[in-house]
Coordinates of C-alpha atoms and ligand atoms in Angstrom, one line a residue:
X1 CA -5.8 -9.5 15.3
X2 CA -9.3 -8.4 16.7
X3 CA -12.2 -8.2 14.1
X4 CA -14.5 -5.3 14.0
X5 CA -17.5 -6.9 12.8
X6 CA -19.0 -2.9 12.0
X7 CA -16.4 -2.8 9.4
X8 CA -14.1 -6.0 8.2
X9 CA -15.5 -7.8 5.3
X10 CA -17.5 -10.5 6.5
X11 CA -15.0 -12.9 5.3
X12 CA -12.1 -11.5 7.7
X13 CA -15.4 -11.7 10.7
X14 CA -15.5 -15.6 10.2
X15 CA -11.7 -15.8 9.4
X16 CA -9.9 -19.4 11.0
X17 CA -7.3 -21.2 10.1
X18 CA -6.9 -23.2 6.5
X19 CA -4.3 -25.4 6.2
X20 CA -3.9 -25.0 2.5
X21 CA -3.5 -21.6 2.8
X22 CA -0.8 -21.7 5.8
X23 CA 0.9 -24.6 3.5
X24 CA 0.6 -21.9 0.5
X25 CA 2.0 -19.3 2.4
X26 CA 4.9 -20.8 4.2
X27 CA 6.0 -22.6 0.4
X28 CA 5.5 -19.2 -1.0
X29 CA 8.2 -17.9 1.7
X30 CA 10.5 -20.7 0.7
X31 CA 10.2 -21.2 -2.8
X32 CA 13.4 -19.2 -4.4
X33 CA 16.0 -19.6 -2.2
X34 CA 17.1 -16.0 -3.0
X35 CA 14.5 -14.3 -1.5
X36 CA 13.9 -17.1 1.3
X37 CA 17.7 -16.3 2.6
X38 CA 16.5 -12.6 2.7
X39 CA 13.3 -13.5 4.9
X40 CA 15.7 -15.7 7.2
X41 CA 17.9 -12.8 7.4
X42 CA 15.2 -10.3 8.9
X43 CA 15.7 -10.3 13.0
X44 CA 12.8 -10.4 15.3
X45 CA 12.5 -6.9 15.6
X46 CA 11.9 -6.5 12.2
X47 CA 9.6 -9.0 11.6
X48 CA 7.7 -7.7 14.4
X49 CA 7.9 -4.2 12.4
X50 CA 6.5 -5.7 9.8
X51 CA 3.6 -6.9 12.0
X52 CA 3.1 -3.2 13.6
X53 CA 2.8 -2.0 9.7
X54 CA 0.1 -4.3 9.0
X55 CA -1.8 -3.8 11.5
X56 CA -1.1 0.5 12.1
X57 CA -2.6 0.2 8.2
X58 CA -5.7 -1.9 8.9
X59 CA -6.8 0.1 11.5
X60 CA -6.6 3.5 10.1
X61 CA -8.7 2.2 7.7
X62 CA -10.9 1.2 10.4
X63 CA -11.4 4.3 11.7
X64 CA -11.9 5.8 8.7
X65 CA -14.4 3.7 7.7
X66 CA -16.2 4.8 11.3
X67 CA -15.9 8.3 10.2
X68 CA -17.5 7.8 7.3
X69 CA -20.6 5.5 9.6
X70 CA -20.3 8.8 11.8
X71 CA -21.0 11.5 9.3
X72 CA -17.4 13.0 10.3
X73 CA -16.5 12.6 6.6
X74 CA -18.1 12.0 3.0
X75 CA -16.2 8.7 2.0
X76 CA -13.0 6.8 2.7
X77 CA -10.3 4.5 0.1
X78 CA -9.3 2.2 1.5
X79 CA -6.3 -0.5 1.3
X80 CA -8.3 -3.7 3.2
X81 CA -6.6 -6.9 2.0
X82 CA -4.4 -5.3 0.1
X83 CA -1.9 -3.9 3.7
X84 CA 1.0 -6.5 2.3
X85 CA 1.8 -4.8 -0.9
X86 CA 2.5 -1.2 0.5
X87 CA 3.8 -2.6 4.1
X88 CA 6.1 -4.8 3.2
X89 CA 8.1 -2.8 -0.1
X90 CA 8.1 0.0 1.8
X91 CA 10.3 -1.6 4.7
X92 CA 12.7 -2.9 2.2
X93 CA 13.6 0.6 1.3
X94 CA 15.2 3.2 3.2
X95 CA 13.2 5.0 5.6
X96 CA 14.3 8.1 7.8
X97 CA 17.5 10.3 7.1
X98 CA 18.3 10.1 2.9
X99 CA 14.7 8.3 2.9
X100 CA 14.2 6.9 -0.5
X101 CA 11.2 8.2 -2.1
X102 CA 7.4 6.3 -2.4
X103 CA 4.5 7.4 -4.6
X104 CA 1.6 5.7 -3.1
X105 CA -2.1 5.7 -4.5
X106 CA -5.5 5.3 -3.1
X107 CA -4.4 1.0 -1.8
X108 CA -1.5 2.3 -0.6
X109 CA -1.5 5.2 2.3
X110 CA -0.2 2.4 4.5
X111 CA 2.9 3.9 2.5
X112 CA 2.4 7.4 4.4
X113 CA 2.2 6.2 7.9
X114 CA 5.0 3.5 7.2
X115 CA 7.1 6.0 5.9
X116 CA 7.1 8.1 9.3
X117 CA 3.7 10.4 8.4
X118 CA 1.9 10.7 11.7
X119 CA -1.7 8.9 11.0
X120 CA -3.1 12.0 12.9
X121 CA -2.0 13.7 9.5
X122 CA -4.1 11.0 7.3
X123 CA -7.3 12.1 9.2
X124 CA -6.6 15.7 9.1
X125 CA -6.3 15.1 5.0
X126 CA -9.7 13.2 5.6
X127 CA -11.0 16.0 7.4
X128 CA -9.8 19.0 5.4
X129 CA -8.4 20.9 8.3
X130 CA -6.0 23.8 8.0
X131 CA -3.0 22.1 10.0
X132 CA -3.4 18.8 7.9
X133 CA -0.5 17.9 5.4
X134 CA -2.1 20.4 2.6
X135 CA -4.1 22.6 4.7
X136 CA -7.1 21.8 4.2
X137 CA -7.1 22.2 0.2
X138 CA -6.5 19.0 -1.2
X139 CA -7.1 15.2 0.4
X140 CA -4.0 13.6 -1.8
X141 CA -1.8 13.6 1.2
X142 CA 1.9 12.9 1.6
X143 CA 5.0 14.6 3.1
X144 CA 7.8 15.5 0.7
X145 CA 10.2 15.5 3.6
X146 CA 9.9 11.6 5.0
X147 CA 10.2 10.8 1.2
X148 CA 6.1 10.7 0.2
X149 CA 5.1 12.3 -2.8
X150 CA 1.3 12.8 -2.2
X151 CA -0.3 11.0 -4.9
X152 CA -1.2 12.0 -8.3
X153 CA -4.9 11.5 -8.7
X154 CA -4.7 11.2 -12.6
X155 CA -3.9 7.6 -12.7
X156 CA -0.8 7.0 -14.4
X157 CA 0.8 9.9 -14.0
X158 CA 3.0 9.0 -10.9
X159 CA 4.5 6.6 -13.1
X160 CA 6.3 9.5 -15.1
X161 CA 6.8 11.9 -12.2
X162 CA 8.9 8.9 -10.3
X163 CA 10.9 8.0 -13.5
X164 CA 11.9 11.7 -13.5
X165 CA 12.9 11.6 -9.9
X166 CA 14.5 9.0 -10.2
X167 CA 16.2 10.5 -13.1
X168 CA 17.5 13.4 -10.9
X169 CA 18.9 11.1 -8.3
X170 CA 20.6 9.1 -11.0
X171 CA 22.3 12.7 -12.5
X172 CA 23.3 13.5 -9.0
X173 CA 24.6 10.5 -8.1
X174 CA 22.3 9.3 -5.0
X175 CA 22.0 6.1 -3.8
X176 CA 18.0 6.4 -3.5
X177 CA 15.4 4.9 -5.2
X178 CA 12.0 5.4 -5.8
X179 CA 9.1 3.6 -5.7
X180 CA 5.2 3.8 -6.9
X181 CA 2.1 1.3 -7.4
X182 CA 0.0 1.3 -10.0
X183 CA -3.2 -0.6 -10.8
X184 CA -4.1 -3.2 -13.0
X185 CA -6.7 -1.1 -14.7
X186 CA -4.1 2.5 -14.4
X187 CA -1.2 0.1 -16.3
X188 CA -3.5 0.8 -19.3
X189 CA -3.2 4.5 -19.3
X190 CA -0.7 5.6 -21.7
X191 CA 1.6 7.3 -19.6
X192 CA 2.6 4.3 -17.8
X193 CA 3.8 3.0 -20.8
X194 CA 6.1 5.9 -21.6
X195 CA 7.4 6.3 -17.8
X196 CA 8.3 2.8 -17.5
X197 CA 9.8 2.7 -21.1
X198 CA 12.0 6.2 -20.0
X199 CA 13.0 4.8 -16.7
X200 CA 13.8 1.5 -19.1
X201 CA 16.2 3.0 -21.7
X202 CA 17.8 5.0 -19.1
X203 CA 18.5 3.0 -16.0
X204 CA 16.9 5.1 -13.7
X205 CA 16.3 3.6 -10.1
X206 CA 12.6 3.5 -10.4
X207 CA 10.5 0.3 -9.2
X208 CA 7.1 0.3 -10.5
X209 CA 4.8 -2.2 -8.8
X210 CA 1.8 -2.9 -10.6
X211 CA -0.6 -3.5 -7.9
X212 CA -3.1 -6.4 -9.5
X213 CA -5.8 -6.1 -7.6
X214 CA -8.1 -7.7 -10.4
X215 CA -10.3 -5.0 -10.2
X216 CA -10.5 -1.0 -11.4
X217 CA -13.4 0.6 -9.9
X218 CA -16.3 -1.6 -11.4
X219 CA -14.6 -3.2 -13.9
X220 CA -13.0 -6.7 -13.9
X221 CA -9.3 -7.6 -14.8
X222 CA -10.5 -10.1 -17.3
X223 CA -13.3 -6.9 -18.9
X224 CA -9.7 -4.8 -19.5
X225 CA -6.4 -7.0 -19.5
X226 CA -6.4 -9.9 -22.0
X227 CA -3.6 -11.6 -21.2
X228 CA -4.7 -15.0 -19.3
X229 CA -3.7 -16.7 -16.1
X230 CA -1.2 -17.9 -15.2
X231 CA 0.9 -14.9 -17.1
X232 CA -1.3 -12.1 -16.9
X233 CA 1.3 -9.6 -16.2
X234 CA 4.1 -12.2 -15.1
X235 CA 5.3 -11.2 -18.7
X236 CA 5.3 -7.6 -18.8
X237 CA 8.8 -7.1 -17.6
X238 CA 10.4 -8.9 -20.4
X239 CA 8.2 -6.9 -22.4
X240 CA 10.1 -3.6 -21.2
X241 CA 13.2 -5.3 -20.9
X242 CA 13.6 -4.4 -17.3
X243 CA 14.5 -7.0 -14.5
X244 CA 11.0 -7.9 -12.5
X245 CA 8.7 -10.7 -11.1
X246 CA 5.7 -11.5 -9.3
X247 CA 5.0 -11.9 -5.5
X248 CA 2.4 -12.6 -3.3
X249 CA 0.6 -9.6 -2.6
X250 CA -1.1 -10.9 0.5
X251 CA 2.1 -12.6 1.9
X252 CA 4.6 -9.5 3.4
X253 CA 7.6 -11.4 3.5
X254 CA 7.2 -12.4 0.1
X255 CA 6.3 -8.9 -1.0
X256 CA 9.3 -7.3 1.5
X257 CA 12.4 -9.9 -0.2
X258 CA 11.3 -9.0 -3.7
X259 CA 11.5 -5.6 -3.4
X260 CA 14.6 -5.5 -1.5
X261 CA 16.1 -7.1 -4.3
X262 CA 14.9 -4.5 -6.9
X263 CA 16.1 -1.6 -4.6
X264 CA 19.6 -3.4 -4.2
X265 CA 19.5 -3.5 -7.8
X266 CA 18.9 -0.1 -8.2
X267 CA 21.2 1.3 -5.6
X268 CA 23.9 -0.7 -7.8
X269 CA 22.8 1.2 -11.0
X270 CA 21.4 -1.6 -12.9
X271 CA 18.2 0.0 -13.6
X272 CA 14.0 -0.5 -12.7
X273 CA 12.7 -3.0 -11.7
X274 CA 8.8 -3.8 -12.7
X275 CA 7.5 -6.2 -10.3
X276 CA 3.8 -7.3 -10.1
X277 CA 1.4 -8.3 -6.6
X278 CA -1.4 -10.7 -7.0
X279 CA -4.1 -9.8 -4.5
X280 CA -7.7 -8.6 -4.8
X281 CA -9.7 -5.5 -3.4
X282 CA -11.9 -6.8 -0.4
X283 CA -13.8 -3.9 -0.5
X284 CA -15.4 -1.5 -2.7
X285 CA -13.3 1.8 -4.8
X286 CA -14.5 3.5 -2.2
X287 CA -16.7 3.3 0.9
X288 CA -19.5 4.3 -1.2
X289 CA -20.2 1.5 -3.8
X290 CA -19.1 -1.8 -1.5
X291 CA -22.5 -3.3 -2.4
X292 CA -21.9 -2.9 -6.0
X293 CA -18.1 -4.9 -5.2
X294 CA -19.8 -7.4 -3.7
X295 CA -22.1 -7.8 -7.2
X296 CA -18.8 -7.4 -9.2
X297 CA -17.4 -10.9 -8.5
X298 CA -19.2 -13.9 -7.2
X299 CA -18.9 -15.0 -3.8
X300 CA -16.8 -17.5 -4.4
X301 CA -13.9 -14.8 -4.9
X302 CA -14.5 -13.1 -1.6
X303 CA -14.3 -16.2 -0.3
X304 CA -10.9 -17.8 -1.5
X305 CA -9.3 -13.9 -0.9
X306 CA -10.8 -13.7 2.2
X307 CA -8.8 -16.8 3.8
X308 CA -5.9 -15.3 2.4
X309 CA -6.2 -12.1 5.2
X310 CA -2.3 -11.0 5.3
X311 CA -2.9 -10.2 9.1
X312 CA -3.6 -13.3 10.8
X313 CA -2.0 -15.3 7.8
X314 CA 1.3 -13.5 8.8
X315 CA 0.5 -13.7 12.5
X316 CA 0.3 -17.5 12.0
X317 CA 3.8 -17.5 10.7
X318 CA 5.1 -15.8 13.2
X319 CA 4.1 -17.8 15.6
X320 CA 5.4 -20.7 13.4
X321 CA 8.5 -18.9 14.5
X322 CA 8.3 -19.1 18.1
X323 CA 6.7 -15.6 18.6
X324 CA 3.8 -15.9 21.7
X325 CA 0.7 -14.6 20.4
X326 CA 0.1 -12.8 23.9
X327 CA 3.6 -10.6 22.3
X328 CA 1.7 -9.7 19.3
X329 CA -1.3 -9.1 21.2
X330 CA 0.5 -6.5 23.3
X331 CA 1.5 -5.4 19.7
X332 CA -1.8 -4.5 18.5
X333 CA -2.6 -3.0 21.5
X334 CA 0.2 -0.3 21.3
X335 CA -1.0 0.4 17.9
X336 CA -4.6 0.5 18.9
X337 CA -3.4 3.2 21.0
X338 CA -1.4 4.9 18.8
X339 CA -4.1 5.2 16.3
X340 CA -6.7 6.0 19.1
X341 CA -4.9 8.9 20.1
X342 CA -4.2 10.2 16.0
X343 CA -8.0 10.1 15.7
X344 CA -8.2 12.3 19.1
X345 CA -6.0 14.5 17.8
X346 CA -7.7 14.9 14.3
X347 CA -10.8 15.3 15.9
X348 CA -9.4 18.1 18.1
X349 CA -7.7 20.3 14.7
X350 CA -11.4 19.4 13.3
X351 CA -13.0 21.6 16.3
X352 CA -10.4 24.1 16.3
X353 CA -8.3 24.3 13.2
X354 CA -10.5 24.5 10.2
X355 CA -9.1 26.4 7.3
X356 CA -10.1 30.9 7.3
X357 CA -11.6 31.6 4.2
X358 CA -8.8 34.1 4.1
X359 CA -6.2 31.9 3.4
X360 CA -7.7 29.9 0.8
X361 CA -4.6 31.6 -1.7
X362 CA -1.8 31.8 1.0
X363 CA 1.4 28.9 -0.7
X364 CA -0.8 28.9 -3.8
X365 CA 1.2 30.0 -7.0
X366 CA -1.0 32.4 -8.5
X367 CA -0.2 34.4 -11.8
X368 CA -1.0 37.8 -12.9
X369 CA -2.3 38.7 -9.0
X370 CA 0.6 40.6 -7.9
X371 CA -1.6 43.3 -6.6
Ligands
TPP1 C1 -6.6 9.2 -16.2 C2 -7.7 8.8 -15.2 N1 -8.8 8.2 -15.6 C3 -9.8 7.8 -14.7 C4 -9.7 8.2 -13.4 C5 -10.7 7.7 -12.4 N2 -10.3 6.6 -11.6 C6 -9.7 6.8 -10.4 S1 -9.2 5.3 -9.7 C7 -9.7 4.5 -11.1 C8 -9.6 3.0 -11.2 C9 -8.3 2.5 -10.9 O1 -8.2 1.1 -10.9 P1 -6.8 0.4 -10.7 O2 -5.8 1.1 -11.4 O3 -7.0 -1.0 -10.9 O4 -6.6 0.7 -9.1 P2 -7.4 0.3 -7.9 O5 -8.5 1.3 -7.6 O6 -8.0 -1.1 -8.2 O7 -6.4 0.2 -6.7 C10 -10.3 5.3 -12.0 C11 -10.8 4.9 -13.3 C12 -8.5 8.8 -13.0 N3 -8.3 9.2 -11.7 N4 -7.5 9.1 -13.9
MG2 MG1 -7.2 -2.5 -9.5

């Protein structure tokens, strides 16, 4: 896909092919044959889907991250490098009418527009305006009717609120699942612990991907999770007794066969599923302290990561599989649109559809204020 040298990392900028990392990929795709037979299953017009995810997520990050150069908002958090491991679970679950359920955080808002949010919503969040997703009063955005429980900003939490959704849907007999990411550095707040060990002992269809992204705001994996390569978290389901496993979190097909076969699981009643994606944060927590990332690991790090770029490393395979790149270049530029026209439209509720001070209480539960 293009490269927008104002805002990729650098790395992405200077990306070319590596032949170790296509050969990495493509083994990665056919290792287990379980989850190769579910990649060979996908038709072209969901692997193209696939594609459009990937790339619908990058750029709304793009623009965001233009907003933020612009003055138009404060700061942006944002999901670079990390598209695969929202785009590619979500599109193994089940997505319009009876949608299954998602509980994305900050990496993951590709989850929102993937599940059917409009991205013109994910700016209006940005931009606080009264016909955005929570009327201008909070910028956790998500859309209880396509299925997106707006995230939880004390990490953790989500991890309990899915396991008793998915508790509900197991008393009532649905066929749904839900899902939520977590963060290496959030799987040490207690309340993980006790959601995933709930959903455990009762066989609630809840998967729970920790997200390992080897970094919680400034602080490195190896600075908060003992456990060394190559288990690191590889163990933790066996710990909880729940079925699990690890997948490439910058590889979609990888990420899209695994979690298929934890929702299939699910939908059968044999319980969570705790599955883990390797990937790393090519960015900063937040728009604001990208220098400080960059100081956070050595170069070296960005480097190797930044090879691994799940757009054009997926692009590659595609056209491995006899897809023109002039197709997926037509691709990206529907989506450009698309996205072009959601940042037209934010910008327009912006200008003319701020929040009245008025309303500030209107929907808000408010007790002892009858008057
Ligand atoms: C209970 C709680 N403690 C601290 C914070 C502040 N905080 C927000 S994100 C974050 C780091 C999360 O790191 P990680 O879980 O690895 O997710 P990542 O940002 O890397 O995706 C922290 C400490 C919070 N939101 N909630
Ligand atoms: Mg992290």
């Amino acid at each position: 896909m293009k490269r927008y040298a104002a805002f990729d990392p650098p790395e992405y900028v200077a990306w070319t092919a590596d032949d170790s990392e296509r050969e990495r990929f493509d083994a990665t795709v056919s290792r287990d044959p379980v989850r190769a037979a579910i990649i060979d299953s996908l038709g072209e017009a969901q692997l193209l889907d696939l594609y459009r995810g990937l790339v619908r997520t990058r750029l709304i990050d793009v623009a965001l991250k233009r907003y933020v150069k612009q003055g138009v908002i404060s700061k942006a958090w944002l999901g670079t490098g990390e598209e695969a491991a929202t785009v590619g679970p979500v599109h193994a679950l089940r997505r319009g009418p009876n949608a299954d359920i998602v509980a994305p955080m900050i990496r993951n808002s590709g989850a929102c527009n993937e599940m059917g949010m409009p991205a013109a919503d994910v700016f209006r969040a940005y931009m606080g305006t009264g016909d955005g997703p929570s009327h201008g009063r909070d910028g956790h955005y998500g859309d209880f009717s396509r299925g997106i429980l707006p995230p939880v900003s004390i990490v953790g939490d989500c991890a309990a609120v899915v396991t008793g959704i998915a508790l509900a849907m197991q008393a009532r007999k649905r066929d749904n699942v839900v899902l939520t990411w977590i963060g290496d550095g959030s799987t040490k707040a207690g309340v993980f612990h006790e959601g995933l060990n709930f959903a455990a002992v009762r066989r609630v269809p809840a998967i729970f991907i920790i997200q390992n992204n080897q970094v919680a705001l400034g602080t490195r994996l190896a600075q908060h999770h003992l456990t060394p390569e190559p288990e690191s978290f590889a163990s933790w389901p066996k710990a909880y007794g729940v079925w699990g496993g690890v997948f490439d979190g910058n590889n979609v097909l990888d990420a899209y066969a695994l979690t298929s076969l934890a929702a299939e699981r699910c939908r059968r009643g044999e319980g969570p599923a705790l599955l883990i994606a390797e990937t790393f944060r090519m960015g900063g927590h937040a728009t604001h302290d990208e220098q400080e990332a960059r100081r956070t690991f050595d170069a070296g790090m960005f480097d190797a990561w930044g090879r691994r770029d799940p757009i054009p490393m997926y692009e590659q395979w595609l056209v491995g599989r006899g897809i023109s790149r002039e197709r997926l270049e037509e691709l990206e530029r529907e989506i450009e649109l698309e996205v072009g026209k959601a940042e037209e439209e934010a910008l327009a509720s912006r200008a003319e559809k701020m929040p009245r001070g008025e309303d500030a209480l209107a929907g808000v539960y408010h007790a002892g204020n009858e008057s």
